XYZ file of C-alpha atoms in Angstrom:
646
model
C 71.760 -66.792 21.639
C 72.177 -66.360 25.419
C 71.194 -68.698 28.316
C 70.657 -68.042 31.980
C 71.802 -70.886 34.444
C 70.593 -70.546 38.036
C 71.735 -72.966 40.809
C 70.014 -72.925 44.106
C 70.123 -75.046 47.391
C 73.419 -76.231 48.694
C 74.987 -73.879 46.187
C 73.820 -70.534 45.160
C 75.068 -69.183 41.648
C 73.772 -67.706 38.596
C 75.565 -67.496 35.172
C 74.904 -65.725 31.806
C 76.069 -68.107 29.186
C 76.684 -67.066 25.666
C 76.632 -69.641 22.808
C 79.691 -69.577 20.580
C 79.653 -69.758 16.862
C 80.561 -73.361 17.241
C 77.508 -74.013 19.357
C 79.242 -74.308 22.763
C 78.650 -72.629 26.210
C 81.160 -72.517 28.909
C 80.080 -73.086 32.486
C 82.540 -72.121 35.249
C 84.083 -75.348 36.831
C 82.249 -77.486 34.437
C 83.899 -76.522 31.149
C 82.433 -76.539 27.674
C 78.893 -77.909 26.846
C 77.781 -78.369 23.224
C 74.165 -77.059 23.092
C 73.479 -76.280 19.405
C 70.269 -77.508 17.926
C 69.152 -78.983 21.362
C 65.666 -78.370 22.863
C 65.394 -76.999 26.321
C 64.311 -80.392 27.538
C 67.312 -81.997 25.997
C 69.510 -79.397 27.331
C 68.226 -79.867 31.013
C 69.034 -83.551 30.721
C 72.587 -82.794 29.533
C 73.067 -80.243 32.305
C 71.803 -82.653 35.016
C 74.403 -85.030 33.901
C 77.410 -82.476 33.647
C 76.486 -80.459 36.804
C 75.949 -83.574 38.740
C 79.550 -84.406 38.415
C 80.461 -81.161 40.249
C 77.497 -80.729 42.595
C 76.472 -83.937 44.260
C 73.360 -82.302 45.702
C 71.810 -82.327 42.161
C 71.520 -86.135 42.309
C 70.446 -86.052 46.040
C 67.649 -83.305 45.414
C 69.393 -80.727 47.825
C 70.622 -78.729 44.895
C 68.492 -77.525 42.097
C 69.071 -75.730 38.702
C 67.041 -73.996 36.093
C 68.109 -73.021 32.559
C 66.191 -70.483 30.292
C 66.831 -68.462 27.060
C 67.413 -64.799 27.926
C 68.269 -63.717 24.475
C 67.990 -65.095 20.996
C 70.189 -63.884 18.210
C 68.445 -62.178 15.179
C 68.658 -63.355 11.513
C 68.482 -60.994 8.679
C 66.178 -62.283 6.008
C 64.729 -60.768 2.817
C 61.021 -61.093 1.684
C 60.732 -60.223 -2.077
C 58.297 -60.740 -4.934
C 54.473 -60.208 -4.596
C 54.541 -59.240 -0.836
C 52.581 -56.314 0.582
C 55.687 -54.928 2.308
C 58.814 -56.486 0.614
C 62.182 -55.773 2.395
C 64.740 -56.843 4.856
C 63.489 -58.203 8.202
C 65.102 -59.170 11.495
C 63.703 -62.415 12.843
C 64.824 -64.291 15.848
C 67.068 -67.419 15.543
C 63.902 -69.690 15.899
C 61.888 -67.691 13.281
C 60.268 -69.461 10.377
C 59.141 -68.797 6.986
C 55.697 -67.899 8.290
C 57.162 -65.425 10.790
C 58.802 -63.504 7.908
C 55.688 -63.696 5.870
C 53.603 -62.288 8.691
C 56.044 -59.391 9.115
C 55.920 -58.637 5.462
C 52.116 -58.552 5.423
C 51.736 -61.793 3.434
C 51.089 -62.053 -0.348
C 49.375 -59.450 -2.364
C 46.338 -60.071 -4.462
C 48.468 -60.971 -7.208
C 50.924 -63.069 -5.159
C 50.887 -66.981 -4.928
C 49.916 -68.576 -1.782
C 50.605 -72.140 -3.108
C 54.353 -71.889 -4.240
C 56.301 -69.720 -1.909
C 60.123 -70.411 -2.228
C 62.817 -70.317 0.419
C 66.293 -69.743 -1.137
C 69.500 -70.250 0.868
C 72.853 -69.757 -0.684
C 71.323 -69.584 -4.195
C 69.325 -72.820 -3.831
C 65.831 -73.610 -3.083
C 65.746 -75.322 0.198
C 61.987 -75.750 0.562
C 58.533 -74.617 -0.985
C 55.819 -73.384 1.343
C 52.134 -73.994 0.324
C 49.930 -71.927 2.711
C 46.923 -73.929 1.841
C 48.598 -76.876 3.871
C 48.870 -74.596 6.731
C 45.587 -72.734 6.455
C 43.347 -75.707 5.379
C 44.871 -78.640 7.253
C 47.107 -77.063 9.835
C 50.275 -78.699 8.230
C 53.435 -76.664 8.913
C 55.905 -79.332 8.048
C 57.421 -76.964 5.300
C 57.485 -73.936 7.477
C 61.465 -74.151 7.863
C 63.488 -72.316 10.384
C 65.133 -69.400 8.684
C 68.851 -68.482 8.814
C 70.639 -65.236 8.239
C 70.588 -64.351 4.623
C 67.505 -66.555 3.574
C 65.270 -65.136 0.825
C 61.541 -65.812 0.788
C 60.190 -65.250 -2.721
C 56.558 -64.919 -3.498
C 55.809 -65.348 -7.108
C 52.699 -64.514 -9.047
C 49.792 -66.732 -8.413
C 48.952 -69.765 -10.556
C 45.491 -70.729 -11.725
C 42.653 -69.114 -10.009
C 39.010 -70.141 -10.013
C 35.858 -69.200 -8.192
C 33.315 -71.544 -6.663
C 29.934 -70.490 -5.371
C 26.618 -71.962 -4.371
C 25.882 -74.834 -2.030
C 29.529 -75.206 -0.781
C 30.957 -74.669 2.676
C 33.388 -71.794 1.838
C 32.399 -70.135 -1.505
C 35.516 -68.055 -2.548
C 38.249 -67.773 -5.145
C 40.972 -70.306 -4.782
C 44.501 -70.891 -6.371
C 45.186 -74.295 -7.904
C 48.453 -75.684 -8.993
C 49.030 -77.147 -12.453
C 47.355 -80.529 -12.711
C 44.833 -79.965 -9.734
C 41.216 -80.789 -10.671
C 37.625 -79.584 -9.935
C 37.827 -82.204 -7.121
C 40.584 -80.283 -5.493
C 38.695 -76.968 -5.743
C 35.717 -78.504 -4.010
C 38.046 -79.821 -1.277
C 39.641 -76.500 -0.813
C 36.095 -74.973 -0.409
C 35.340 -77.350 2.332
C 33.176 -79.764 0.364
C 29.472 -79.792 -0.536
C 26.746 -78.708 1.792
C 24.010 -81.202 2.592
C 21.716 -79.078 0.454
C 24.018 -79.384 -2.719
C 22.827 -81.509 -5.594
C 25.380 -84.043 -6.315
C 24.089 -84.859 -9.965
C 26.083 -82.157 -11.642
C 28.295 -79.101 -11.317
C 28.408 -76.303 -13.945
C 31.515 -74.679 -15.113
C 31.526 -71.187 -16.782
C 34.779 -71.134 -18.726
C 36.602 -68.472 -20.818
C 37.745 -70.179 -24.009
C 41.391 -70.057 -25.006
C 42.263 -67.382 -27.545
C 42.949 -70.032 -30.183
C 39.255 -71.354 -29.872
C 37.531 -68.030 -30.160
C 36.733 -68.455 -33.838
C 33.158 -67.256 -33.661
C 32.460 -63.683 -32.524
C 30.477 -63.667 -29.250
C 31.560 -67.145 -28.295
C 34.157 -66.291 -25.693
C 32.550 -68.189 -22.969
C 31.109 -71.571 -22.580
C 29.359 -73.707 -20.020
C 30.204 -77.303 -18.949
C 28.156 -79.660 -17.184
C 30.215 -81.977 -15.157
C 28.879 -85.119 -13.304
C 29.667 -85.452 -9.625
C 31.410 -88.829 -10.454
C 33.831 -87.100 -12.756
C 35.204 -84.226 -10.616
C 38.683 -85.736 -10.307
C 39.031 -85.909 -14.176
C 38.178 -82.364 -14.855
C 41.154 -79.844 -14.836
C 40.661 -76.388 -13.900
C 41.827 -73.409 -16.006
C 42.248 -69.738 -15.136
C 39.132 -67.809 -14.741
C 36.725 -70.732 -14.305
C 33.550 -70.032 -12.437
C 32.090 -73.152 -10.705
C 28.364 -73.191 -9.732
C 27.123 -75.873 -7.169
C 23.246 -76.062 -7.438
C 20.816 -76.538 -4.377
C 18.632 -79.510 -4.304
C 14.979 -79.225 -4.995
C 13.322 -76.944 -2.347
C 9.875 -78.453 -2.272
C 9.264 -81.165 0.400
C 7.983 -84.374 -1.250
C 5.819 -87.227 0.365
C 3.967 -85.041 2.669
C 0.417 -83.907 3.715
C -0.609 -81.185 6.260
C -3.459 -81.015 8.708
C -4.655 -77.576 10.034
C -7.555 -76.179 12.076
C -9.437 -77.820 14.941
C -7.044 -80.675 15.823
C -4.610 -81.125 18.753
C -1.405 -81.048 16.787
C -1.659 -79.276 13.441
C 1.186 -79.349 11.067
C 2.964 -81.398 8.228
C 3.157 -85.134 8.324
C 4.881 -87.867 6.282
C 2.785 -89.502 3.617
C 2.882 -93.197 3.549
C 1.402 -95.351 0.671
C -2.383 -95.971 1.405
C -2.460 -93.211 3.977
C -6.051 -92.203 4.688
C -7.882 -89.139 6.247
C -8.423 -91.017 9.501
C -4.772 -91.766 9.877
C -3.854 -88.066 9.256
C -6.300 -86.997 11.993
C -5.034 -89.700 14.399
C -1.411 -88.546 13.891
C -2.595 -84.956 14.589
C -3.752 -85.937 17.906
C -7.419 -86.253 16.970
C -10.070 -83.579 16.567
C -11.119 -81.202 19.365
C -14.651 -81.581 21.033
C -16.137 -78.545 19.379
C -15.334 -79.761 15.768
C -17.850 -79.279 12.969
C -18.677 -82.772 11.741
C -20.469 -81.729 8.557
C -17.317 -81.288 6.319
C -13.521 -81.556 6.161
C -11.984 -79.755 3.240
C -9.093 -81.427 1.297
C -7.081 -79.017 -0.948
C -5.426 -81.272 -3.757
C -2.983 -80.505 -6.613
C -3.625 -82.439 -9.824
C -0.559 -83.811 -11.680
C -0.901 -80.799 -14.134
C -0.657 -78.337 -11.317
C -4.400 -77.144 -11.166
C -6.022 -77.036 -7.693
C -8.828 -79.412 -6.809
C -11.157 -79.256 -3.864
C -12.116 -82.650 -2.215
C -14.316 -83.125 0.891
C -15.417 -85.676 3.447
C -17.058 -85.525 6.734
C -16.891 -86.887 10.328
C -19.289 -89.375 12.011
C -18.521 -88.148 15.437
C -15.872 -86.335 17.523
C -13.843 -89.504 17.911
C -12.490 -88.911 14.419
C -14.273 -91.596 12.705
C -14.545 -90.509 9.011
C -17.617 -91.319 6.937
C -15.835 -91.455 3.507
C -12.239 -92.201 4.434
C -10.450 -91.115 1.424
C -6.886 -92.150 0.411
C -4.528 -89.089 0.573
C -2.256 -87.812 -2.162
C 0.954 -86.013 -2.028
C 0.660 -82.323 -0.965
C -2.926 -82.907 0.246
C -3.901 -80.143 2.822
C -6.775 -81.122 5.299
C -8.700 -78.292 7.092
C -10.755 -79.292 10.108
C -13.239 -76.462 11.278
C -14.528 -75.459 14.750
C -18.233 -74.750 15.431
C -16.994 -71.879 17.593
C -15.554 -70.196 14.668
C -18.943 -69.903 12.888
C -20.627 -68.234 15.922
C -20.848 -64.395 15.703
C -18.475 -62.372 18.096
C -20.950 -61.640 20.639
C -20.200 -59.026 23.202
C -21.561 -56.743 25.953
C -20.478 -53.106 26.537
C -20.243 -50.814 29.514
C -19.671 -47.146 29.876
C -20.358 -44.180 32.212
C -18.727 -43.938 35.638
C -16.752 -47.130 35.512
C -12.875 -47.236 35.522
C -12.228 -49.193 32.268
C -15.289 -49.217 30.145
C -15.505 -50.779 26.703
C -16.632 -53.997 25.019
C -16.025 -57.488 26.577
C -16.707 -60.905 25.151
C -20.175 -62.256 26.147
C -20.276 -65.611 27.975
C -23.550 -67.483 28.927
C -24.659 -66.723 32.440
C -22.722 -63.421 32.554
C -24.211 -60.875 35.037
C -24.073 -57.190 35.476
C -21.953 -57.598 38.519
C -19.474 -59.638 36.460
C -19.289 -57.007 33.677
C -18.671 -54.233 36.337
C -15.833 -56.259 37.904
C -14.377 -56.753 34.246
C -14.539 -52.926 33.921
C -12.328 -52.438 37.077
C -15.195 -51.487 39.279
C -17.208 -48.270 39.731
C -15.908 -44.778 39.988
C -16.632 -42.835 43.339
C -19.074 -40.768 41.400
C -21.251 -43.590 40.219
C -24.929 -43.561 41.106
C -25.620 -46.743 42.972
C -29.435 -46.857 42.910
C -29.889 -47.949 39.264
C -28.260 -48.408 35.957
C -29.539 -48.390 32.342
C -29.166 -51.419 29.911
C -29.771 -50.668 26.320
C -30.964 -54.134 24.825
C -31.588 -55.159 21.238
C -35.195 -55.360 20.481
C -37.198 -58.356 19.407
C -38.561 -56.425 16.462
C -37.132 -53.396 14.636
C -40.476 -52.051 13.604
C -40.852 -48.223 13.462
C -37.038 -47.731 13.583
C -36.549 -49.033 17.115
C -32.853 -49.947 17.490
C -32.634 -50.494 21.484
C -34.905 -50.859 24.408
C -33.924 -49.128 27.659
C -34.107 -51.091 30.827
C -33.575 -49.669 34.277
C -32.154 -52.160 36.747
C -31.420 -51.815 40.447
C -28.019 -51.529 41.967
C -26.787 -51.349 45.589
C -23.608 -50.744 47.519
C -22.228 -54.300 46.943
C -21.312 -53.121 43.578
C -18.414 -51.292 45.111
C -15.855 -54.047 45.684
C -13.546 -52.222 47.895
C -14.440 -52.496 51.795
C -13.501 -50.502 54.933
C -11.532 -52.268 57.595
C -14.663 -53.084 59.423
C -16.198 -54.863 56.518
C -18.414 -51.996 55.285
C -18.506 -50.985 51.731
C -16.402 -48.018 50.881
C -18.661 -45.497 49.051
C -18.260 -41.881 48.317
C -20.620 -39.371 50.078
C -23.511 -38.435 48.005
C -26.927 -39.983 47.152
C -27.539 -43.007 49.442
C -28.104 -46.469 48.073
C -29.374 -49.686 49.424
C -26.496 -51.709 51.279
C -27.429 -54.976 49.557
C -30.307 -57.223 48.520
C -31.021 -56.240 44.755
C -31.165 -59.314 42.457
C -28.497 -60.361 40.095
C -29.083 -59.016 36.621
C -28.505 -61.498 33.861
C -27.131 -59.980 30.712
C -27.865 -60.757 26.998
C -25.605 -60.574 23.943
C -25.013 -57.027 22.785
C -26.235 -55.428 25.961
C -24.884 -51.811 26.493
C -24.682 -50.887 30.123
C -24.648 -47.322 31.260
C -23.572 -46.529 34.862
C -24.857 -43.108 35.546
C -23.328 -40.305 37.671
C -24.821 -38.955 40.996
C -26.669 -35.616 40.156
C -24.542 -32.498 40.712
C -21.652 -34.782 41.975
C -18.164 -33.450 41.817
C -15.103 -33.331 44.142
C -13.937 -30.101 45.858
C -13.227 -27.193 43.468
C -10.328 -24.997 44.444
C -9.013 -21.595 43.754
C -5.750 -19.787 44.579
C -5.625 -16.621 46.451
C -2.135 -14.836 46.778
C -0.638 -11.520 47.144
C -1.909 -8.756 49.438
C -4.535 -10.674 51.309
C -4.198 -11.621 55.069
C -4.355 -15.253 54.633
C -3.089 -16.278 51.049
C -3.441 -19.944 50.054
C -5.587 -22.513 48.143
C -9.199 -22.450 49.102
C -12.057 -25.126 48.233
C -15.118 -23.493 47.054
C -18.099 -23.915 49.325
C -20.899 -23.774 46.550
C -21.262 -23.460 42.921
C -22.265 -19.826 43.259
C -19.299 -18.604 45.494
C -18.017 -15.284 44.141
C -14.703 -13.303 44.073
C -15.515 -11.185 46.922
C -16.658 -14.123 49.094
C -13.292 -15.972 48.747
C -11.208 -12.666 49.405
C -13.243 -12.259 52.650
C -12.387 -15.930 53.583
C -8.900 -14.954 53.012
C -9.106 -12.254 55.592
C -9.582 -9.405 53.232
C -7.031 -7.066 51.715
C -4.063 -5.931 53.547
C -2.957 -2.151 53.972
C -0.530 -2.575 51.089
C -2.880 -3.953 48.630
C -3.773 -2.183 45.459
C -7.160 -3.910 44.363
C -7.120 -1.955 41.026
C -3.983 -3.997 40.130
C -5.515 -7.384 41.007
C -4.741 -10.210 38.378
C -7.416 -12.673 37.916
C -6.764 -15.846 35.809
C -9.063 -18.619 34.612
C -7.487 -21.914 33.528
C -10.700 -23.439 32.602
C -11.278 -23.697 28.863
C -7.643 -22.163 28.366
C -9.126 -18.530 28.980
C -6.043 -17.096 30.770
C -5.968 -13.572 32.405
C -9.372 -11.902 32.772
C -9.893 -8.138 33.235
C -11.857 -7.564 36.609
C -12.472 -4.430 38.503
C -11.954 -5.744 42.036
C -12.793 -2.627 44.000
C -16.205 -2.442 42.122
C -16.642 -6.256 42.913
C -16.026 -5.618 46.467
C -18.457 -2.734 46.700
C -21.145 -4.155 44.545
C -21.540 -7.899 45.427
C -24.233 -8.533 42.690
C -22.270 -6.592 39.884
C -20.827 -8.194 36.938
C -17.236 -7.843 38.170
C -17.933 -9.984 41.137
C -17.471 -13.127 39.204
C -18.665 -16.585 40.213
C -15.558 -18.641 40.712
C -14.739 -21.806 38.858
C -12.213 -24.745 39.681
C -8.578 -23.622 38.987
C -9.167 -19.735 39.176
C -6.403 -17.751 40.464
C -6.456 -14.235 42.264
C -3.315 -12.261 42.796
C -3.706 -8.958 44.699
C -0.648 -6.854 43.933
C 1.014 -3.990 45.824
C 0.476 -0.350 44.553
C 2.959 0.444 41.666
C 3.466 4.122 41.074
C 4.941 3.529 37.589
C 3.534 3.235 34.052
C 5.598 0.909 31.720
C 5.899 1.791 27.963
C 6.810 -0.958 25.621
C 6.768 -1.859 21.856
C 7.616 0.335 18.897
C 8.855 3.366 20.829
C 12.369 4.918 20.545
C 13.248 4.251 24.355
C 11.036 1.501 26.012
C 10.998 2.544 29.781
C 9.026 2.847 32.884
C 8.058 6.390 34.205
C 6.276 7.738 37.288
C 2.521 7.878 37.168
C 0.945 11.386 36.683
C -2.758 11.410 37.473
C -4.847 12.492 34.364
C -2.176 12.018 31.762
C -3.186 10.135 28.536
C -1.434 7.573 26.485
C 0.102 10.271 24.233
C 1.966 11.680 27.143
C 3.664 8.528 28.129
C 4.575 7.702 24.466
C 6.256 11.086 24.132
C 8.048 10.481 27.561
C 9.605 7.251 25.935
C 11.072 9.312 23.004
C 7.972 9.144 20.911
C 6.894 6.413 18.387
C 9.710 4.708 16.364
C 9.902 4.761 12.643
C 7.831 1.476 12.506
C 5.507 2.275 15.215
C 1.728 2.507 14.662
C 0.461 5.084 17.289
C -3.071 4.993 15.988
C -3.414 1.334 17.334
C -1.586 1.911 20.639
C -3.463 0.474 23.731
C -3.076 0.319 27.479
C -3.194 -2.764 29.641
C -4.648 -1.498 32.807
C -3.333 -2.967 36.169
C -6.616 -5.037 36.539
C -5.923 -6.697 33.183
C -8.518 -4.898 31.169
C -7.410 -3.383 27.739
C -8.338 0.091 26.439
C -7.382 1.187 22.856
C -6.762 4.518 21.126
C -9.778 5.443 19.189
C -9.359 7.318 15.826
C -11.719 9.339 13.591
C -10.843 10.149 10.001
C -7.093 9.279 10.415
C -6.792 11.268 13.623
C -6.853 10.135 17.362
C -10.327 10.992 18.785
C -9.704 9.688 22.303
C -6.823 8.577 24.356
C -7.081 6.181 27.357
C -5.547 7.345 30.710
C -3.298 4.677 32.146
C -3.545 3.997 35.884
C -0.701 3.270 38.330
C 0.861 0.072 37.274
C -0.469 -0.034 33.690
C 1.380 -0.968 30.579
C 1.325 1.223 27.341
C 2.060 -0.723 24.211
C 2.741 0.699 20.825
C 2.577 -2.106 18.160
C 4.543 -2.393 15.081
C 2.953 -0.925 11.812
C 1.326 -3.454 9.502
C 3.063 -3.094 6.139
C -0.454 -3.677 4.569
C -1.688 -0.495 6.361
C 0.592 1.731 4.021
C -0.955 0.101 0.895
C -4.392 0.654 2.225
C -3.591 4.334 3.185
C -2.338 4.848 -0.332
C -5.487 3.469 -1.778
C -7.672 5.603 0.316
C -5.632 8.774 -0.689
C -6.099 7.866 -4.303
C -9.755 7.451 -3.923
C -9.975 10.807 -2.188
C -7.978 12.301 -4.966
C -10.315 10.783 -7.552
C -13.383 12.082 -5.770
C -11.839 15.723 -5.499
C -10.881 15.594 -9.098
C -14.454 14.505 -10.015
C -15.935 17.465 -7.982
C -13.504 20.010 -9.637
C -14.681 18.715 -12.891
C -18.321 19.002 -12.049
C -17.769 22.691 -10.696
C -15.912 23.598 -13.850
C -18.641 22.242 -16.151
C -21.278 23.984 -14.068
C -19.757 27.363 -14.440
C -19.508 26.985 -18.183
C-alpha cells in the first residue's frame, strides 16, 4: 500500500510513503514507523507523537498534518466451485470474501449459500454463511483476504420451500440438523393472519420407504408447538394456512341510520342498542318495520322483524340479537315515486328535473339555464296529467302567461335583455305553481331567426358576405347589392353552391336569372349559399378515360366528339356512349344514344369539362346477351321464312 503525508503551517511538506513488506514506512528526518494492521485513526495518533518530536508546532497547533491512503495493493484470489463466474480476481488488500463473491456473481442456483469455505495455505481459515449476512446483517465471518486465498462454493445442502401466511415465502437452504422452526425463522416468521394450530409438510419419501407404488409423497401435520422438533429433508414443501376469514361476534346495521356499518356483538345485545351505536335513526324513518336477516345454526336464512315506536329509536319488540344478524332500517322517502317535472323548447338546457313541493315555473326555467333569445315571452304551455283518463286522454294542455322577467340577464341600466321580436309584458304575471309530472313547453317566436348570410365572390364589384334582407331575396337581388358584375365577369361560368341539406353545387343559368327575375334560375337564397362569378375561360377541359387528358381552345359549335378526338380519342377502357359535359354553370349534359349509336352530342361552352367515364365491366356482359338475343330472333325469322317457302 501507499500513503500520502501532507504537513502544513510552520512547515510545508508532502511525502509519498510506500509500505514495505515488513509493514514499515520511512518518513524523512523521522525514520521508520511501523504501520501494518493499523487503522487510519491509530496511524494519526502514532504520527502525532512521532512528528511532534521533530515539529514542535504540531503540539502547539501551528503545524498540521494529514495522512491518507493513495494506493492499495491488490491481492490475487480465486473463486471456484458453484460460482456464476469462477476464476481469478484481483481484490484490494482490504477486500473480503464478500468482495470476491460479488466479483464472481455469487453462487449459482446449485451453489450453497450456507457453507462457503475460505482456504488459505491448504487449510480452511473460515466458513461464510450468507444467511447470517443477508438475514441478520452479521458479517463477522467475512474475513479479509490475502493473496492466494481460495473461496470455494460447494453444492447446496437441504432445500425446502415454504408458502402461505409467512412473511417471505420462498425456497431456503438448511444445514444438517436445522428444523422446521429454523425454516420459519428464515422466512421472516408467521404473519398475523397465519393459523398457529398446525403447519402442513408435503414430503417426498426416501427411496427405501417407497414400498407401495404411487405412495411417493406423504403429508405431515405438525403442531405449532412442535416446530423445533421436526427436521427438514430435501424437497419438503411447507404450507402455512390462513386463519378463518369470516368475522365472528358481529352484527350489521344498514339503511336509514346516521352511521351504518358493522358492530361488535356483545352478549344480550338488543335491537335498540344496535340502533344507538349506529347513531340513531333519521327523521324520515319508516316506523312500521325493521327487517332482521338471521342465519340459523344449520346455515338456512331466516327473516325476523320488529318495529319502532317513534323516531327516537324506541323499539316496540326489542329483540335480542344473534351473531351475523343484519338489520335494515327503511326510509319513507324511498317509498315515494320519483316525481319529476320536464321542460323543453326554447330553453338552454331542457330535460327532466326532480319535483319539489312549491316549485314554480320560474324555478324550472332557472334550472334549465334560462330561456333562449328566440323564446316567445307571452305564454307557455304546460301539459298536465288529467284527473281521469277517460276517452284516452293522457294530458291536459294549459296556457300560462309569461313576461320579460323570465329573462334573467339584465342590461347595465337594469332593463331586461331581450331579443327583438314579439313584445311581451315587462312584468306582473302571477307565479305559476307546478305539479308533479308537468311537462312545460317554451314556444318560439313566430318566424323568428337570426340573420341568414350568403357569400358572393369573384367577378362582382363588392364581393363579401351579405345578410339576406327577407325570406324571398333572390340570386339577382344579392348580385345587384354586390354592385353587379364586373367587365371581366363570365356569368355563364358562375358556380352556385348550397350547403343546406348537404346539396353542394347547383347548376344555375345566371344570365337567364339576371334577365328574367321571375324565372326558375333566379333562385330564392338560403342561409349558407355561395355565389362565385368566374372570369371568362376560353378553354375546354377533357378528363377521364381518354388517351391524353388535356385542355384545348374552345371552338364555337363543336360537340363532345370533337373534343374527345382532340384528346387522342377514347382509351381502351373508356365508355364514349356515357360521356358527359359539365357546363361552366355547373349543369350536366350527357350523350344520348339510340340503338347502340350516339343520337345527340352536347356542345361544351367555354370553361366546360368533358368527362369520359371508365366502361362498366358488366356492360360487356349485357351487350353479349343482347347480341345473343338478337341472333336468336334472326335465326327464328329465317326459320319461319324457310318454312313459309316450303
